[in-house]
mmCIF file of C-alpha atoms and ligand atoms in Angstrom:
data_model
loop_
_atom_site.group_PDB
_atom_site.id
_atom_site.type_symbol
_atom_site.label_atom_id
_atom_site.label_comp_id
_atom_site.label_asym_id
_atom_site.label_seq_id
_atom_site.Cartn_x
_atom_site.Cartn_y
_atom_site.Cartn_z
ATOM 1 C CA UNK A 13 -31.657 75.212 33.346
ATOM 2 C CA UNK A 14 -35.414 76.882 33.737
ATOM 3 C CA UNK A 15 -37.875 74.475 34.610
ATOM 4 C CA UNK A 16 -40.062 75.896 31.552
ATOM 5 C CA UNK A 17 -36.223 75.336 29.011
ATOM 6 C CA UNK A 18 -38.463 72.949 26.548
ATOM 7 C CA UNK A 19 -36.357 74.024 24.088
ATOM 8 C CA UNK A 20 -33.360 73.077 25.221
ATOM 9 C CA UNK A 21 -34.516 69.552 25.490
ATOM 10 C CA UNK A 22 -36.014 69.275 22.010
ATOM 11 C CA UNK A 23 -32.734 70.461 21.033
ATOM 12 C CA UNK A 24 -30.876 67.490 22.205
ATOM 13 C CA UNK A 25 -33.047 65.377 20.681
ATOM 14 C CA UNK A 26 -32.954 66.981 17.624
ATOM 15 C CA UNK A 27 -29.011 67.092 17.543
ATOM 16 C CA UNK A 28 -28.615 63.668 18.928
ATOM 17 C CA UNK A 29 -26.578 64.871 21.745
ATOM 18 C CA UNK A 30 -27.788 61.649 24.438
ATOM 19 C CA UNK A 31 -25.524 62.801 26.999
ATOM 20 C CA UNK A 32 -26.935 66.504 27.279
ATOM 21 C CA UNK A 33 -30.532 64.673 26.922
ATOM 22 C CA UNK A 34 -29.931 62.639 29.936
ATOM 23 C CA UNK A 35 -28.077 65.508 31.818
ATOM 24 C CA UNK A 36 -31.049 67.359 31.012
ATOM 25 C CA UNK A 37 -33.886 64.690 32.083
ATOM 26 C CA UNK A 38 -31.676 64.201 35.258
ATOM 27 C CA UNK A 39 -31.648 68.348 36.431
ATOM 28 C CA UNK A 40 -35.349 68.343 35.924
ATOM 29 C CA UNK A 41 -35.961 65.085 38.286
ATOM 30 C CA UNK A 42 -33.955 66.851 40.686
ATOM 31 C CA UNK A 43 -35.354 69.884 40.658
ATOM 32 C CA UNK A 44 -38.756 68.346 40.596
ATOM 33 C CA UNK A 45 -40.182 69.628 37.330
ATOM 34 C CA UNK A 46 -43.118 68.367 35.416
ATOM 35 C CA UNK A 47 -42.029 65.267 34.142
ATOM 36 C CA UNK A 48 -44.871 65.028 31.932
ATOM 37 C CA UNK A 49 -44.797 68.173 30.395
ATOM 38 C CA UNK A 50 -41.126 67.912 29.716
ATOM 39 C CA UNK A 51 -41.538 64.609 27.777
ATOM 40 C CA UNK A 52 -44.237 65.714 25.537
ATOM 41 C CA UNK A 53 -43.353 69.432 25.170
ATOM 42 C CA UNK A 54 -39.635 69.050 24.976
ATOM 43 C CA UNK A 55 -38.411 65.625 24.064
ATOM 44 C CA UNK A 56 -41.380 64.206 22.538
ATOM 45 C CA UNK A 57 -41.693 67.328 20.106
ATOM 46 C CA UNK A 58 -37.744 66.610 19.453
ATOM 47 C CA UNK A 59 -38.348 63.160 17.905
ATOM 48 C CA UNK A 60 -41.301 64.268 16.131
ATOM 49 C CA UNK A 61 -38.923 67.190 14.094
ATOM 50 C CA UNK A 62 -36.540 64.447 14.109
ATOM 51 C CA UNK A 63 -39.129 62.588 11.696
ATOM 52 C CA UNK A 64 -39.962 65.602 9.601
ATOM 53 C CA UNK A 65 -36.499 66.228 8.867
ATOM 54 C CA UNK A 66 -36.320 62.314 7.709
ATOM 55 C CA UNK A 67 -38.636 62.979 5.567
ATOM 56 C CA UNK A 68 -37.973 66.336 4.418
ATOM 57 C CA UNK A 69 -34.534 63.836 3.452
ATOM 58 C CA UNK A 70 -32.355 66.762 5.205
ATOM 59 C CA UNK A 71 -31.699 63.574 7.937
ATOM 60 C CA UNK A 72 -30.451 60.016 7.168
ATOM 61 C CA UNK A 73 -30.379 56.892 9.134
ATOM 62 C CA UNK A 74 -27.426 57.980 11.625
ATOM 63 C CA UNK A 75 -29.147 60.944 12.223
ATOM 64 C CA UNK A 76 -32.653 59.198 13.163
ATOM 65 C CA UNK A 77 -31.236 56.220 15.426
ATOM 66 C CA UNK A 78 -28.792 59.263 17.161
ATOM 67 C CA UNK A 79 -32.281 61.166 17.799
ATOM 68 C CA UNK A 80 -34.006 57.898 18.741
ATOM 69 C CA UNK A 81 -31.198 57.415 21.365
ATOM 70 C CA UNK A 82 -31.078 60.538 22.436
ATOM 71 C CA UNK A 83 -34.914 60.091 23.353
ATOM 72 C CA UNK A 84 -34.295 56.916 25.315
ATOM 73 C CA UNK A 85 -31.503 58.208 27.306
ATOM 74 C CA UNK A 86 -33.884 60.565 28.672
ATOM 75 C CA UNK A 87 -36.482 58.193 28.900
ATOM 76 C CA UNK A 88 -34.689 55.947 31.077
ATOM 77 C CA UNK A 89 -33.970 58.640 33.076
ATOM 78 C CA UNK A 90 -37.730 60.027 33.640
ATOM 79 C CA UNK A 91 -39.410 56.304 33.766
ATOM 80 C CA UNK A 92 -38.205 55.303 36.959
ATOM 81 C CA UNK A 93 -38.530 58.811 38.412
ATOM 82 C CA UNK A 94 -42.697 59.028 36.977
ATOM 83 C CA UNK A 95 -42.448 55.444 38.908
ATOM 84 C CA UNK A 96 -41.434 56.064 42.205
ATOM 85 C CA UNK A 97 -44.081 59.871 41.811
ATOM 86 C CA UNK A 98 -46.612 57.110 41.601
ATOM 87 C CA UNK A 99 -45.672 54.262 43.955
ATOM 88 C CA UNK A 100 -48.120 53.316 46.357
ATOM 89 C CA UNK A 101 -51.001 54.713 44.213
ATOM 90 C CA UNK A 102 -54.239 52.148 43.616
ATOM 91 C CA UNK A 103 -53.949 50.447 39.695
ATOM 92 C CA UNK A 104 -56.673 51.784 37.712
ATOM 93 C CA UNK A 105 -56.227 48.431 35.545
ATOM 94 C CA UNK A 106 -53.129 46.438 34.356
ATOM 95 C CA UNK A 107 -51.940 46.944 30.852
ATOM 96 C CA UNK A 108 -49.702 44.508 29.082
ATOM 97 C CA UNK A 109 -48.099 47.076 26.372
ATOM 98 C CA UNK A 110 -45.846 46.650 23.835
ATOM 99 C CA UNK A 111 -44.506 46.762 19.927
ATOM 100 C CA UNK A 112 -45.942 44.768 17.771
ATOM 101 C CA UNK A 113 -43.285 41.547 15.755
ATOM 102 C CA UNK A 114 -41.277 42.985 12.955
ATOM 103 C CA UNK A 115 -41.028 46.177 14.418
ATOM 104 C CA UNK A 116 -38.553 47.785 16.555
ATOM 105 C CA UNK A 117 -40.061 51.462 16.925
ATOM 106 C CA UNK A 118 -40.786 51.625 20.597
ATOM 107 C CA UNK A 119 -40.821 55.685 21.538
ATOM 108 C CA UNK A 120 -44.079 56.371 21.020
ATOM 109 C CA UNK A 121 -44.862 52.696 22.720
ATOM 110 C CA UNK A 122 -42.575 53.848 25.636
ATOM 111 C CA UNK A 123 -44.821 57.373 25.944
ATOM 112 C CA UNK A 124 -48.151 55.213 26.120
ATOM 113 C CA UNK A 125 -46.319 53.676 28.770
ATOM 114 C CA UNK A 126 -45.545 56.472 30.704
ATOM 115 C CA UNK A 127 -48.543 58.439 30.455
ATOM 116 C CA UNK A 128 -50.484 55.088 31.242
ATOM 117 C CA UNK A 129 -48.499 54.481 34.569
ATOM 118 C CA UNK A 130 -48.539 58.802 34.955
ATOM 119 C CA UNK A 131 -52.524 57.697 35.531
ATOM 120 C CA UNK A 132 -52.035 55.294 37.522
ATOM 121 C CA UNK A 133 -52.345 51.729 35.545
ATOM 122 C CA UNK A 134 -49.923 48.810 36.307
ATOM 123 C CA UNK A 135 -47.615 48.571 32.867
ATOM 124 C CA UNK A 136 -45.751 45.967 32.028
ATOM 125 C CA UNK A 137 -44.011 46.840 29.075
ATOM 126 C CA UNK A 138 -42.694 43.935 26.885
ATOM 127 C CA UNK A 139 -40.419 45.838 25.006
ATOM 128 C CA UNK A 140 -40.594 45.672 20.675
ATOM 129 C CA UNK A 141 -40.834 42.967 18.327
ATOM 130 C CA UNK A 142 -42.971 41.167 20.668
ATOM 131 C CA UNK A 143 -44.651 37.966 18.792
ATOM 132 C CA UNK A 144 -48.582 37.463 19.586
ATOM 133 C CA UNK A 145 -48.458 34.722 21.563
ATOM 134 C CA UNK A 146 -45.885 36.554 24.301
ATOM 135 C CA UNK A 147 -48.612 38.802 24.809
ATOM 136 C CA UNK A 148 -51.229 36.429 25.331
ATOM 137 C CA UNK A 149 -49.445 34.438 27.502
ATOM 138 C CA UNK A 150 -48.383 37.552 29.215
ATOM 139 C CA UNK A 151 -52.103 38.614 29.531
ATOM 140 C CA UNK A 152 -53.219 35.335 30.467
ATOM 141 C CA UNK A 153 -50.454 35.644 33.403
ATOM 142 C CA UNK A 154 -50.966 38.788 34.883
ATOM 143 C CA UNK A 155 -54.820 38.955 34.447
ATOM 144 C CA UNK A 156 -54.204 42.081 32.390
ATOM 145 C CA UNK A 157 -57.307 44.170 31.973
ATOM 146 C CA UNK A 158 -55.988 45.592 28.571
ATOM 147 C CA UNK A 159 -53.333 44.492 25.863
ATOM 148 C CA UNK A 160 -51.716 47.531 24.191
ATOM 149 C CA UNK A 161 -49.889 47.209 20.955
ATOM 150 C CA UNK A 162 -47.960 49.488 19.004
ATOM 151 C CA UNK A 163 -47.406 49.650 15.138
ATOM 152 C CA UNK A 164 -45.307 51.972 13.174
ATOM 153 C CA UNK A 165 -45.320 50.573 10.111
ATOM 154 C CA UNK A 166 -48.077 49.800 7.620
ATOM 155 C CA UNK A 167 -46.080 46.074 7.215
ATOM 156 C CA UNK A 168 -46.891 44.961 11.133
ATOM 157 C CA UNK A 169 -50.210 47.030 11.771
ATOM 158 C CA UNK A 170 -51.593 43.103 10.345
ATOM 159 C CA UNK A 171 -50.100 41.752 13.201
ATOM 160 C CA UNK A 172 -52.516 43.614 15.482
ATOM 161 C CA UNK A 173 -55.402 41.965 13.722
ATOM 162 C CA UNK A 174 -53.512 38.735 14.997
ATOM 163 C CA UNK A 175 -53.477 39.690 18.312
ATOM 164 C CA UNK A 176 -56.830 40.854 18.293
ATOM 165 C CA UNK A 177 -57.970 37.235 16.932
ATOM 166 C CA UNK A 178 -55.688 35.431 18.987
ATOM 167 C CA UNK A 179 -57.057 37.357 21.926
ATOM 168 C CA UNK A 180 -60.614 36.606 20.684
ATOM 169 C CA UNK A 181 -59.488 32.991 20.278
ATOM 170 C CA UNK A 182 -57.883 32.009 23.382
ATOM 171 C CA UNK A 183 -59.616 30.817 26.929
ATOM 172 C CA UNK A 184 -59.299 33.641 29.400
ATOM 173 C CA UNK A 185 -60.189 33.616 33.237
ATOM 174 C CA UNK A 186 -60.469 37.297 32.339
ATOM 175 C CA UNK A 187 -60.781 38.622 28.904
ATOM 176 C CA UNK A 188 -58.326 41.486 28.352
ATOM 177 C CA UNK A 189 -59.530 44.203 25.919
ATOM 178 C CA UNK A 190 -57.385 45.387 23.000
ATOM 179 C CA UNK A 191 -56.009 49.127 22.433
ATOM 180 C CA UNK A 192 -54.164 49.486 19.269
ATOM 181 C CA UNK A 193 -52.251 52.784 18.393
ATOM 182 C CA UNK A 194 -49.692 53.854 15.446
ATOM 183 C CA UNK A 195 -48.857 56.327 13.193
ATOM 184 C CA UNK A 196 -49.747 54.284 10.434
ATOM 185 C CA UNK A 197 -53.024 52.806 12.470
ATOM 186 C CA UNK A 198 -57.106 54.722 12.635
ATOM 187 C CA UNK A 199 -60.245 54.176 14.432
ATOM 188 C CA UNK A 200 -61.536 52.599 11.146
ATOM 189 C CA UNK A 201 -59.189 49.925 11.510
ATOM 190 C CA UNK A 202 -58.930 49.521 14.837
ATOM 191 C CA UNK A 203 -62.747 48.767 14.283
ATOM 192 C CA UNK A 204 -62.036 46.798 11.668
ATOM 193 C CA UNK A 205 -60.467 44.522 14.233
ATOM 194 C CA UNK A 206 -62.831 44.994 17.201
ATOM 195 C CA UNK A 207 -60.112 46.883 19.200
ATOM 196 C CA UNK A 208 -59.808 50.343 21.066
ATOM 197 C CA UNK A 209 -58.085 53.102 19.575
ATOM 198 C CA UNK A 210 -55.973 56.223 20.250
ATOM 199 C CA UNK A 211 -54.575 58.443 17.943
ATOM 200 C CA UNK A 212 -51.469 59.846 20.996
ATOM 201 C CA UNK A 213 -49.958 58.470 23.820
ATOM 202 C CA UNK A 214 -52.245 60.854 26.133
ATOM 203 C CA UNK A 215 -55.464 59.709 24.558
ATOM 204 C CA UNK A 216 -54.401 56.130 25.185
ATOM 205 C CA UNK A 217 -55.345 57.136 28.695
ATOM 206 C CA UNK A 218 -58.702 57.846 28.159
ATOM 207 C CA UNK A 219 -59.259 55.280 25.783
ATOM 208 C CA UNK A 220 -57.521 52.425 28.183
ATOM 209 C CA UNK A 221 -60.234 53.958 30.823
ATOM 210 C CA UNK A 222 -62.571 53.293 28.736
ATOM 211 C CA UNK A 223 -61.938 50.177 27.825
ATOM 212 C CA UNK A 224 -61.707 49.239 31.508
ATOM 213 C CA UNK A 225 -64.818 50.804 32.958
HETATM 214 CO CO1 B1M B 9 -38.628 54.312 11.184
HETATM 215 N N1 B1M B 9 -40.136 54.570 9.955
HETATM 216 N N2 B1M B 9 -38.037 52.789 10.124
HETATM 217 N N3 B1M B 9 -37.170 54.237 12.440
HETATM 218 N N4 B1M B 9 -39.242 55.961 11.831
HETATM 219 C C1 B1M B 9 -41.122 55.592 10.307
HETATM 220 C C2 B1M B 9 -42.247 55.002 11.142
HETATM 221 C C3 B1M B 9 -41.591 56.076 8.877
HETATM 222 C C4 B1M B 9 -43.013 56.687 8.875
HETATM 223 C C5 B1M B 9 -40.537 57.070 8.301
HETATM 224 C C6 B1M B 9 -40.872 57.496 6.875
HETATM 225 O O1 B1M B 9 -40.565 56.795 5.949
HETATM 226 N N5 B1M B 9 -41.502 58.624 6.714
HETATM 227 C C7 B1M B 9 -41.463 54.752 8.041
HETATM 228 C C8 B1M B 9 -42.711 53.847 8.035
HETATM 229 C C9 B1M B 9 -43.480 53.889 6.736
HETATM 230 C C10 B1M B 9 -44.688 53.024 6.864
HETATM 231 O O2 B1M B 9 -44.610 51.839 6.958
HETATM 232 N N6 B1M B 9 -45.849 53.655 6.871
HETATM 233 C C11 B1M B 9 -40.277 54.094 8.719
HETATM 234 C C12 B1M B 9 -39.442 53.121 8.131
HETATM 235 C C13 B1M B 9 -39.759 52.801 6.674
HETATM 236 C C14 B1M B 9 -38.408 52.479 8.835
HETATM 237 C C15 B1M B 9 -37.450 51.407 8.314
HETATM 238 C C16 B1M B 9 -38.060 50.337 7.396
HETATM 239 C C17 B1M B 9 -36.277 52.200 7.640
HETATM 240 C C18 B1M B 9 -35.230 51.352 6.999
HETATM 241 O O3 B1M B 9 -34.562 50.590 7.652
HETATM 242 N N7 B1M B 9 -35.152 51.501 5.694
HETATM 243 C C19 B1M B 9 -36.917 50.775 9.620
HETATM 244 C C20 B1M B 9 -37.813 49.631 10.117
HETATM 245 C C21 B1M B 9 -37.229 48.901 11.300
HETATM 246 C C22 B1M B 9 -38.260 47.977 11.926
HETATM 247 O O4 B1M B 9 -39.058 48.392 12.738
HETATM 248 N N8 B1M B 9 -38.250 46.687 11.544
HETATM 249 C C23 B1M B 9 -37.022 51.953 10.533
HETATM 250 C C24 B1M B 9 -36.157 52.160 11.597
HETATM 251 C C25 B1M B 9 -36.204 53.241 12.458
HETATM 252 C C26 B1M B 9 -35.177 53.522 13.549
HETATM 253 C C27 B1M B 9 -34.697 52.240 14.237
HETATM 254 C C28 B1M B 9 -34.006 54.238 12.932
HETATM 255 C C29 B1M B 9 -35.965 54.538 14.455
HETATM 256 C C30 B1M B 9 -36.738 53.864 15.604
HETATM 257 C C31 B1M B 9 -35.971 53.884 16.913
HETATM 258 C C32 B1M B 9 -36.855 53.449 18.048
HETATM 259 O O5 B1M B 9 -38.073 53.582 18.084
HETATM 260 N N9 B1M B 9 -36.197 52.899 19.043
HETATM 261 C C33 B1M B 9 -36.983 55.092 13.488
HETATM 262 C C34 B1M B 9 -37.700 56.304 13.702
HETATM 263 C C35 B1M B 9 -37.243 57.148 14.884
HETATM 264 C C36 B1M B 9 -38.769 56.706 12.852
HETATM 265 C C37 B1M B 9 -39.556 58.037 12.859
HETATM 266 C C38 B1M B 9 -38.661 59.122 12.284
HETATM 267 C C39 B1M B 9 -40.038 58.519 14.179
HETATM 268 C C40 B1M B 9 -40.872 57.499 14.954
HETATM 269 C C41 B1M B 9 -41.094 58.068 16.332
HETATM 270 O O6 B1M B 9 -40.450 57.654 17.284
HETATM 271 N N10 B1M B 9 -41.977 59.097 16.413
HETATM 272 C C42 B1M B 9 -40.793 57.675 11.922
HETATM 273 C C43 B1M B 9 -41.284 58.881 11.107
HETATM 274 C C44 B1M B 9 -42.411 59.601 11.791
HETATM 275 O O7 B1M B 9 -43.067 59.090 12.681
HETATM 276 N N11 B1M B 9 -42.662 60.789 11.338
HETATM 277 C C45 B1M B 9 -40.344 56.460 11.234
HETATM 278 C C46 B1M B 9 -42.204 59.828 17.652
HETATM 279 C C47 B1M B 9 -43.235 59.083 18.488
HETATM 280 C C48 B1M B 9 -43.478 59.884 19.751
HETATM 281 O O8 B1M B 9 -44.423 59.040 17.725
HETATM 282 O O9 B1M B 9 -44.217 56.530 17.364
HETATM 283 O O10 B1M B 9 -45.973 57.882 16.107
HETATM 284 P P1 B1M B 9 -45.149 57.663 17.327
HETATM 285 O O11 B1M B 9 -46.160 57.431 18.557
HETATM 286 C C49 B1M B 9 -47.216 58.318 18.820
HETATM 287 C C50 B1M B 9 -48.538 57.876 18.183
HETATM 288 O O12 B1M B 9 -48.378 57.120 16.999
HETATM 289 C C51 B1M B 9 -49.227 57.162 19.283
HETATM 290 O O13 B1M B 9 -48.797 57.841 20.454
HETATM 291 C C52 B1M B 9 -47.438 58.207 20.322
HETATM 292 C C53 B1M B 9 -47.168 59.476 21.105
HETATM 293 O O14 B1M B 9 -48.150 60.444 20.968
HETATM 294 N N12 B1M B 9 -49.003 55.738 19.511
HETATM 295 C C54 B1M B 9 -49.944 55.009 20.166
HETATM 296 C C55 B1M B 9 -47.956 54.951 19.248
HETATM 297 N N13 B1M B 9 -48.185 53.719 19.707
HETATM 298 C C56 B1M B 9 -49.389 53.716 20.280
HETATM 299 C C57 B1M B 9 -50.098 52.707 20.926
HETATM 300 C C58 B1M B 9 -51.364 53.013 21.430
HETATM 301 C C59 B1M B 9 -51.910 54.275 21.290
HETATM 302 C C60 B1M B 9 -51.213 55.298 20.672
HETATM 303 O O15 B1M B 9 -52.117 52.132 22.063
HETATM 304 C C61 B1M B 9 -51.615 50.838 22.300
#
């Protein structure tokens, strides 16, 4: 495969072909290709025409969760590898990251990741469905600088005002700051609920930077 083959791996997204995806994520570790680029040109863009085609109703649920899987199969592929690129590098901050309780979309959570530890921060991802008070006492454990949570649905983004209170509530040796991020989310209601905002995964960067400078 050409490094530059981006359409190749949106294709395997979009077909749901999770074999060929990871194939494909494992020939571009070895050859040493941009990681990042490959992510959000290639499989990232697959996921997204995944959606459209959900909602254009030409796909149905088998067709979406084969897509999402196909995504993660690469993914757990190109974490490690972005990992070890970085080990050894200084933390610019430690992130506690993850989805939000009540909802189990966790791609564009797992890019935020990525990109996050791409530029250097400590993540430590706590997966989806992940109840308030697991990422408090997370944070509260690790010292996190920021708490980043995810919501894809309109029925959960309340449960970042939670976090945001609970956050605001709690005793802290070291107050983390909140990011929120979502389709459904905006920098009106991230306001709303005193917390940083970013609309993509690669803006989460420069707003986590922000929020720890
Ligand atoms: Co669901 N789903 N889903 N889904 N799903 C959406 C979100 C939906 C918009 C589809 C639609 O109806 N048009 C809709 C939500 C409507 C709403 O509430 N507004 C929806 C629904 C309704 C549902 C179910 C209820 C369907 C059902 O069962 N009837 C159900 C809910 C399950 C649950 O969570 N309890 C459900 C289930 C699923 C699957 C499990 C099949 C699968 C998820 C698999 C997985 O994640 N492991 C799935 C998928 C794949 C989607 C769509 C098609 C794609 C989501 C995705 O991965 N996008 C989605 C439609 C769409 O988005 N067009 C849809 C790609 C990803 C890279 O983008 O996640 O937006 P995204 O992340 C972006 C930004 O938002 C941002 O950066 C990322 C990268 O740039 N970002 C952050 C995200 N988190 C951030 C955090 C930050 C900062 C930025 O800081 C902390």
């Amino acid at each position: 495969m050409p490094p530059t083959d981006l359409p190749a791996l949106r294709a395997a997204v979009v077909e749901g072909d999770a074999t060929r995806a990871r194939a494909l994520a494992e020939q571009l570790v070895a050859a040493g290709d941009d990681l990042m680029a490959a992510v959000e040109h290639g499989f990232a863009a697959g996921i997204r025409r995944v959606g459209e085609l959900w909602e254009e109703g030409e796909y149905f649920l088998p067709e979406l969760v084969q897509g999402a899987e196909a995504m993660k199969a690469a993914m757990a592929v190109i974490v490690p590898a972005l990992a070890r690129e970085r080990a050894g590098e200084l933390s610019r901050g430690r992130v506690v990251l993850g989805t939000v309780k009540g909802d189990l979309h966790d791609i564009g959570k797992g890019l935020v990741g990525v990109l996050l530890a791409a530029h250097g921060f400590e993540v430590h991802d706590l997966g989806h469905d992940v109840a308030v008070e697991r990422f408090v006492e997370r944070a509260r454990a690790l010292e996190a600088d920021v708490v980043a949570a995810s919501a894809l649905l309109t029925t959960t983004m309340p449960e970042q005002r939670r976090l945001a209170e609970a956050i605001a509530a709690a005793a802290w040796i070291k107050r983390p700051r909140l990011l929120v991020g979502g389709a459904p989310t905006s920098r009106a209601w991230a306001d709303s609920i005193g917390a940083g905002w970013a609309e993509n995964a690669l803006r989460a960067v420069a707003a986590a930077e922000a929020l720890v400078r």
